[in-house]
């Protein structure tokens, strides 16, 4: 198995991939990680840390080609290789691809994955590491460029169906997400599921949030799951609006010890980008899945927690000929727009899980990773 893993600057990608490799080793898969940036610095000991993009473009390209020759030689001797790189980079205000097509053709990776993360966490890491010459708009654009370039690379080299978007999630130890990436890479027989559930308008309902969390955990025990909750930026919008109304120049976000300040005006300016990228990204997550599993909780008012986003996700999955499974938790009966497009409707996550096991959706052998049976 050969995988190319990309992502914008400001990710905790090396630590994330090391956790994936640790899980793989525990499950009997010995893998090698090639961190292209580190290898380039080793190849050029005269270049100070963080200064490699100051090199002339010709030397930068030569360094990358030299390092990738080592990767190709290593690929011949390793059963499982993870290549950690970028798809694009910016040099003196210009945008360039960060790979050589001929060498990527020689590598012929089996899968191409672009890692994405919350923009506030990316901003915090870059600021922590002294990289302050960026705007929030820059970070949104860089992420979009990296996703597009990685998908294009995958289609040129391998064709349709080998590109994925993944997130390291919000847990500092990559709980759930490292296991999902392990399964995607090393256990491709495990089915892939997109998890759909209301998010924004249930934030003030702790019982519903608890129910959603239990649903997510049960489904992740069964499948390789793509969870839209792993990248959640919509909460930044009301914070920015409230700060603007109160006349605050900055907004502070993040858990204790990882707080970061963002300019209120900058945050307001990227709200359309956040909304647009959520829309596109969630549909891509559905497209890269075998099925969608949607939890529709009952709101305190007695109405179903069926947001417009969930409705669009269900319709998109149905039109893409995916299996559509709905867990309907409401006393009121679901509408025909649910029942006529769903593969099956369940009353509880436990009922759904039992069905998946009985019908062979879940492998009968242990699945490995954090949620093995």
Coordinates of C-alpha atoms in Angstrom, one line a residue:
X1 CA 0.0 0.0 0.0
X2 CA 1.3 3.4 -1.0
X3 CA -0.4 6.6 0.1
X4 CA 0.3 10.3 -0.6
X5 CA -1.0 12.5 2.2
X6 CA -1.1 16.3 1.7
X7 CA -2.4 19.3 3.6
X8 CA -1.8 23.0 4.0
X9 CA 0.8 24.5 6.4
X10 CA -0.3 24.7 10.0
X11 CA -1.5 21.1 10.4
X12 CA -0.3 18.7 13.1
X13 CA 0.1 16.2 10.2
X14 CA 3.3 14.4 11.3
X15 CA 2.0 13.6 14.7
X16 CA -1.3 12.5 13.3
X17 CA 0.3 10.1 10.7
X18 CA 2.6 8.7 13.4
X19 CA -0.4 7.8 15.5
X20 CA -1.9 6.1 12.4
X21 CA 1.4 4.2 11.9
X22 CA 1.4 3.2 15.6
X23 CA -2.1 1.7 15.2
X24 CA -1.1 -0.1 12.0
X25 CA 1.9 -1.6 13.8
X26 CA -0.3 -2.8 16.7
X27 CA -2.4 -4.5 14.1
X28 CA 0.5 -6.2 12.3
X29 CA 1.1 -3.7 9.5
X30 CA 4.6 -2.3 9.4
X31 CA 4.6 1.1 7.6
X32 CA 7.2 3.7 6.8
X33 CA 6.5 7.5 6.8
X34 CA 8.4 9.7 4.5
X35 CA 8.2 13.3 5.6
X36 CA 9.3 15.1 2.5
X37 CA 9.9 18.5 4.2
X38 CA 12.2 16.9 6.8
X39 CA 14.0 15.0 4.1
X40 CA 14.7 18.1 2.1
X41 CA 16.2 19.9 5.1
X42 CA 18.4 16.8 5.7
X43 CA 19.5 17.1 2.1
X44 CA 20.3 20.8 2.5
X45 CA 22.0 21.2 6.0
X46 CA 23.0 24.7 5.1
X47 CA 19.4 25.9 5.1
X48 CA 18.0 27.1 8.4
X49 CA 14.8 25.8 9.8
X50 CA 11.8 27.5 8.2
X51 CA 13.9 29.1 5.4
X52 CA 13.6 26.5 2.7
X53 CA 11.1 28.5 0.6
X54 CA 13.7 31.4 0.6
X55 CA 15.8 29.2 -1.8
X56 CA 15.9 29.9 -5.5
X57 CA 13.1 28.0 -7.2
X58 CA 15.6 26.0 -9.3
X59 CA 17.4 24.7 -6.2
X60 CA 14.1 24.0 -4.4
X61 CA 12.8 21.9 -7.3
X62 CA 16.2 20.1 -7.4
X63 CA 16.1 19.3 -3.7
X64 CA 12.6 17.9 -4.0
X65 CA 13.5 15.7 -7.0
X66 CA 16.5 14.3 -5.2
X67 CA 14.6 13.5 -2.1
X68 CA 11.8 11.9 -4.1
X69 CA 14.3 9.6 -5.8
X70 CA 15.1 8.3 -2.3
X71 CA 11.3 7.8 -1.7
X72 CA 11.0 5.8 -4.9
X73 CA 13.9 3.5 -3.9
X74 CA 12.4 3.0 -0.5
X75 CA 9.0 2.2 -2.0
X76 CA 10.6 -0.8 -3.8
X77 CA 11.6 -2.3 -0.4
X78 CA 8.6 -1.4 1.8
X79 CA 5.2 -3.0 1.8
X80 CA 3.4 0.1 3.2
X81 CA 4.6 3.6 2.5
X82 CA 3.1 6.9 3.7
X83 CA 4.4 10.0 1.8
X84 CA 3.7 13.2 3.8
X85 CA 4.0 16.2 1.5
X86 CA 2.2 19.2 0.1
X87 CA 0.4 19.5 -3.2
X88 CA 1.1 23.2 -3.5
X89 CA 3.4 25.9 -2.1
X90 CA 3.7 29.6 -2.5
X91 CA 7.1 31.1 -3.4
X92 CA 7.5 34.9 -3.6
X93 CA 3.7 35.4 -3.9
X94 CA 3.3 32.8 -6.6
X95 CA 1.5 29.5 -6.4
X96 CA 3.3 26.3 -7.5
X97 CA 2.7 22.6 -7.4
X98 CA 4.9 20.8 -4.8
X99 CA 5.4 17.6 -6.7
X100 CA 6.9 16.3 -10.0
X101 CA 4.3 14.5 -12.1
X102 CA 6.7 12.0 -13.5
X103 CA 7.9 11.0 -10.1
X104 CA 4.3 10.7 -8.8
X105 CA 3.6 8.5 -11.8
X106 CA 6.5 6.3 -10.8
X107 CA 5.3 6.1 -7.3
X108 CA 1.7 5.3 -8.4
X109 CA 0.2 5.6 -5.0
X110 CA -2.9 3.6 -4.2
X111 CA -4.6 6.4 -2.4
X112 CA -4.4 10.2 -2.1
X113 CA -5.6 12.0 1.0
X114 CA -5.8 15.7 1.8
X115 CA -5.9 16.5 5.5
X116 CA -8.0 19.5 6.6
X117 CA -8.5 21.1 10.0
X118 CA -10.4 23.9 11.6
X119 CA -9.1 27.3 10.5
X120 CA -8.8 28.6 14.0
X121 CA -6.5 25.6 15.0
X122 CA -4.4 26.2 11.9
X123 CA -4.1 29.9 12.8
X124 CA -3.1 29.0 16.4
X125 CA -0.3 26.6 15.3
X126 CA 1.1 29.0 12.8
X127 CA 1.1 31.9 15.3
X128 CA 2.6 29.7 18.0
X129 CA 5.4 28.8 15.7
X130 CA 6.1 32.4 14.7
X131 CA 4.5 32.4 11.3
X132 CA 2.4 35.6 11.6
X133 CA 2.5 36.7 8.0
X134 CA -0.9 35.4 7.0
X135 CA -4.5 36.4 7.1
X136 CA -7.5 34.1 7.8
X137 CA -8.5 34.6 4.2
X138 CA -5.1 33.2 3.2
X139 CA -5.6 30.1 5.3
X140 CA -9.0 29.5 3.7
X141 CA -7.6 29.8 0.2
X142 CA -4.6 27.7 0.9
X143 CA -6.8 24.9 2.2
X144 CA -9.0 25.0 -0.9
X145 CA -6.0 25.0 -3.2
X146 CA -4.5 22.0 -1.4
X147 CA -7.7 20.0 -1.7
X148 CA -8.2 20.8 -5.4
X149 CA -4.5 20.1 -6.3
X150 CA -4.5 16.8 -4.5
X151 CA -7.7 15.6 -6.1
X152 CA -6.4 16.6 -9.5
X153 CA -3.1 14.7 -8.9
X154 CA -5.0 11.6 -7.9
X155 CA -7.2 11.7 -11.0
X156 CA -4.2 12.2 -13.3
X157 CA -2.1 9.4 -11.8
X158 CA -4.7 6.9 -10.6
X159 CA -8.1 7.9 -11.9
X160 CA -11.4 8.3 -10.1
X161 CA -12.1 6.9 -6.7
X162 CA -8.8 7.1 -4.9
X163 CA -9.0 10.6 -3.4
X164 CA -10.2 11.3 0.1
X165 CA -10.6 14.2 2.5
X166 CA -9.8 13.4 6.2
X167 CA -9.5 15.4 9.4
X168 CA -7.3 14.9 12.5
X169 CA -10.4 15.9 14.5
X170 CA -10.5 18.0 17.7
X171 CA -9.1 15.4 20.2
X172 CA -5.4 16.0 21.1
X173 CA -4.7 12.3 20.8
X174 CA -6.6 11.9 17.5
X175 CA -9.2 9.6 19.1
X176 CA -11.4 8.1 16.4
X177 CA -9.8 9.9 13.5
X178 CA -6.5 8.1 13.5
X179 CA -8.4 4.8 13.6
X180 CA -10.5 5.9 10.7
X181 CA -7.4 6.7 8.6
X182 CA -5.9 3.4 9.6
X183 CA -8.9 1.5 8.4
X184 CA -9.1 3.5 5.1
X185 CA -5.4 2.7 4.4
X186 CA -5.0 -0.8 5.7
X187 CA -8.5 -2.3 6.0
X188 CA -10.2 -1.3 2.7
X189 CA -12.7 -4.1 3.0
X190 CA -14.4 -2.1 5.8
X191 CA -17.3 -0.1 4.4
X192 CA -17.1 3.7 4.4
X193 CA -19.9 5.7 6.0
X194 CA -20.8 9.4 6.1
X195 CA -22.4 10.4 9.4
X196 CA -25.2 12.9 9.1
X197 CA -26.8 14.7 12.0
X198 CA -28.0 18.2 13.0
X199 CA -25.3 20.4 14.4
X200 CA -25.9 24.1 14.7
X201 CA -29.4 24.3 16.0
X202 CA -29.0 21.6 18.7
X203 CA -26.0 23.1 20.5
X204 CA -28.2 24.2 23.4
X205 CA -29.7 20.7 23.9
X206 CA -27.3 18.6 26.0
X207 CA -29.5 15.5 25.9
X208 CA -29.6 15.6 22.1
X209 CA -25.8 16.2 21.9
X210 CA -25.3 13.2 24.1
X211 CA -27.5 11.1 21.8
X212 CA -25.6 12.3 18.8
X213 CA -22.3 11.4 20.4
X214 CA -23.5 7.9 21.3
X215 CA -24.6 7.5 17.6
X216 CA -21.3 8.6 16.3
X217 CA -19.4 6.3 18.6
X218 CA -21.5 3.3 17.7
X219 CA -21.2 3.8 13.9
X220 CA -17.4 4.4 14.2
X221 CA -17.2 1.0 15.9
X222 CA -18.7 -0.6 12.7
X223 CA -17.4 1.4 9.8
X224 CA -14.7 3.7 8.5
X225 CA -16.5 6.9 9.2
X226 CA -16.3 10.4 7.6
X227 CA -17.7 12.7 10.3
X228 CA -18.5 16.4 9.4
X229 CA -18.2 17.2 13.1
X230 CA -14.4 16.7 12.9
X231 CA -14.1 20.0 11.1
X232 CA -16.6 22.4 12.7
X233 CA -16.1 26.1 11.9
X234 CA -19.7 27.3 11.8
X235 CA -19.6 28.3 15.5
X236 CA -17.1 31.1 14.5
X237 CA -19.9 33.0 12.7
X238 CA -22.0 34.0 15.8
X239 CA -18.9 34.7 17.8
X240 CA -17.7 37.2 15.1
X241 CA -21.1 38.8 14.8
X242 CA -21.4 39.2 18.6
X243 CA -17.9 40.7 18.8
X244 CA -18.6 43.2 16.0
X245 CA -21.9 44.2 17.7
X246 CA -20.0 44.7 21.0
X247 CA -17.3 46.7 19.3
X248 CA -14.5 44.2 20.0
X249 CA -11.5 44.3 17.7
X250 CA -10.6 40.7 18.3
X251 CA -12.2 37.3 19.1
X252 CA -10.5 34.8 21.3
X253 CA -11.2 31.1 20.6
X254 CA -9.7 27.7 21.6
X255 CA -9.4 25.5 24.7
X256 CA -7.2 26.5 27.7
X257 CA -3.6 26.7 26.7
X258 CA -4.4 26.9 23.0
X259 CA -6.3 30.2 22.9
X260 CA -5.8 32.3 19.8
X261 CA -6.9 35.8 18.9
X262 CA -8.4 36.5 15.5
X263 CA -9.3 39.9 14.1
X264 CA -13.1 40.4 14.2
X265 CA -13.1 42.0 10.7
X266 CA -11.0 39.1 9.3
X267 CA -13.4 36.6 10.8
X268 CA -16.4 38.3 9.4
X269 CA -14.8 38.4 6.0
X270 CA -14.4 34.6 5.8
X271 CA -17.9 33.7 6.8
X272 CA -18.9 33.2 3.1
X273 CA -15.8 31.0 2.7
X274 CA -16.6 28.9 5.7
X275 CA -20.2 28.3 4.4
X276 CA -19.1 27.6 0.9
X277 CA -16.4 25.1 1.9
X278 CA -18.7 23.3 4.3
X279 CA -21.2 22.9 1.5
X280 CA -18.6 21.5 -1.0
X281 CA -16.6 19.5 1.5
X282 CA -19.6 17.6 3.0
X283 CA -20.8 16.6 -0.4
X284 CA -17.3 15.3 -1.2
X285 CA -17.3 13.3 2.0
X286 CA -20.6 11.7 0.9
X287 CA -19.2 11.0 -2.6
X288 CA -16.2 9.2 -1.0
X289 CA -18.4 7.0 1.1
X290 CA -20.4 3.8 0.4
X291 CA -23.4 5.0 2.5
X292 CA -24.9 7.7 4.5
X293 CA -26.2 7.1 8.0
X294 CA -28.3 9.9 9.4
X295 CA -29.6 10.4 12.9
X296 CA -32.8 12.4 13.2
X297 CA -33.4 13.2 16.9
X298 CA -36.5 14.5 18.4
X299 CA -36.3 18.2 19.5
X300 CA -37.7 19.4 22.8
X301 CA -40.6 20.8 20.8
X302 CA -41.5 17.3 19.7
X303 CA -40.5 18.1 16.1
X304 CA -37.8 16.1 14.2
X305 CA -34.3 17.6 14.3
X306 CA -34.2 17.6 10.5
X307 CA -32.0 20.6 9.4
X308 CA -31.8 21.8 5.8
X309 CA -28.3 20.5 5.7
X310 CA -29.3 17.0 6.7
X311 CA -32.1 17.0 4.1
X312 CA -29.7 18.1 1.3
X313 CA -27.2 15.4 2.4
X314 CA -29.8 12.7 2.3
X315 CA -31.0 13.8 -1.2
X316 CA -27.4 14.1 -2.5
X317 CA -26.6 10.6 -1.3
X318 CA -29.8 9.2 -2.8
X319 CA -29.0 10.8 -6.2
X320 CA -25.5 9.5 -6.0
X321 CA -26.9 5.9 -5.7
X322 CA -25.5 5.5 -2.2
X323 CA -27.1 3.4 0.5
X324 CA -29.2 5.8 2.6
X325 CA -29.9 4.7 6.2
X326 CA -32.0 6.9 8.6
X327 CA -32.3 6.5 12.3
X328 CA -35.6 8.2 13.1
X329 CA -35.9 9.0 16.8
X330 CA -39.1 11.0 16.7
X331 CA -42.6 9.9 17.8
X332 CA -44.1 11.6 14.6
X333 CA -43.9 9.4 11.5
X334 CA -41.2 10.4 8.9
X335 CA -42.5 12.0 5.7
X336 CA -42.5 10.2 2.3
X337 CA -39.4 12.4 1.4
X338 CA -37.6 10.3 4.0
X339 CA -39.1 6.9 3.6
X340 CA -39.1 6.9 -0.2
X341 CA -35.5 7.8 -0.6
X342 CA -34.1 5.7 2.4
X343 CA -32.7 2.2 1.9
X344 CA -34.0 1.5 5.4
X345 CA -35.3 3.5 8.4
X346 CA -34.5 2.4 12.0
X347 CA -35.8 3.5 15.3
X348 CA -32.6 3.3 17.3
X349 CA -28.8 3.2 16.7
X350 CA -28.8 -0.3 18.3
X351 CA -31.4 -1.5 15.8
X352 CA -29.3 -0.1 13.0
X353 CA -26.1 -1.7 14.3
X354 CA -27.8 -5.1 14.6
X355 CA -29.0 -4.8 11.0
X356 CA -25.6 -3.9 9.8
X357 CA -24.1 -7.0 11.5
X358 CA -26.8 -9.4 10.4
X359 CA -26.6 -8.3 6.8
X360 CA -22.9 -8.5 6.6
X361 CA -22.2 -4.8 6.3
X362 CA -19.7 -5.2 9.2
X363 CA -16.8 -7.7 8.8
X364 CA -17.3 -10.8 10.9
X365 CA -13.6 -10.6 11.9
X366 CA -12.3 -8.0 14.4
X367 CA -11.8 -4.6 12.7
X368 CA -8.8 -3.5 14.6
X369 CA -8.0 -0.1 15.9
X370 CA -9.7 1.8 18.8
X371 CA -13.1 0.4 18.4
X372 CA -12.4 -3.3 17.8
X373 CA -15.0 -5.7 19.1

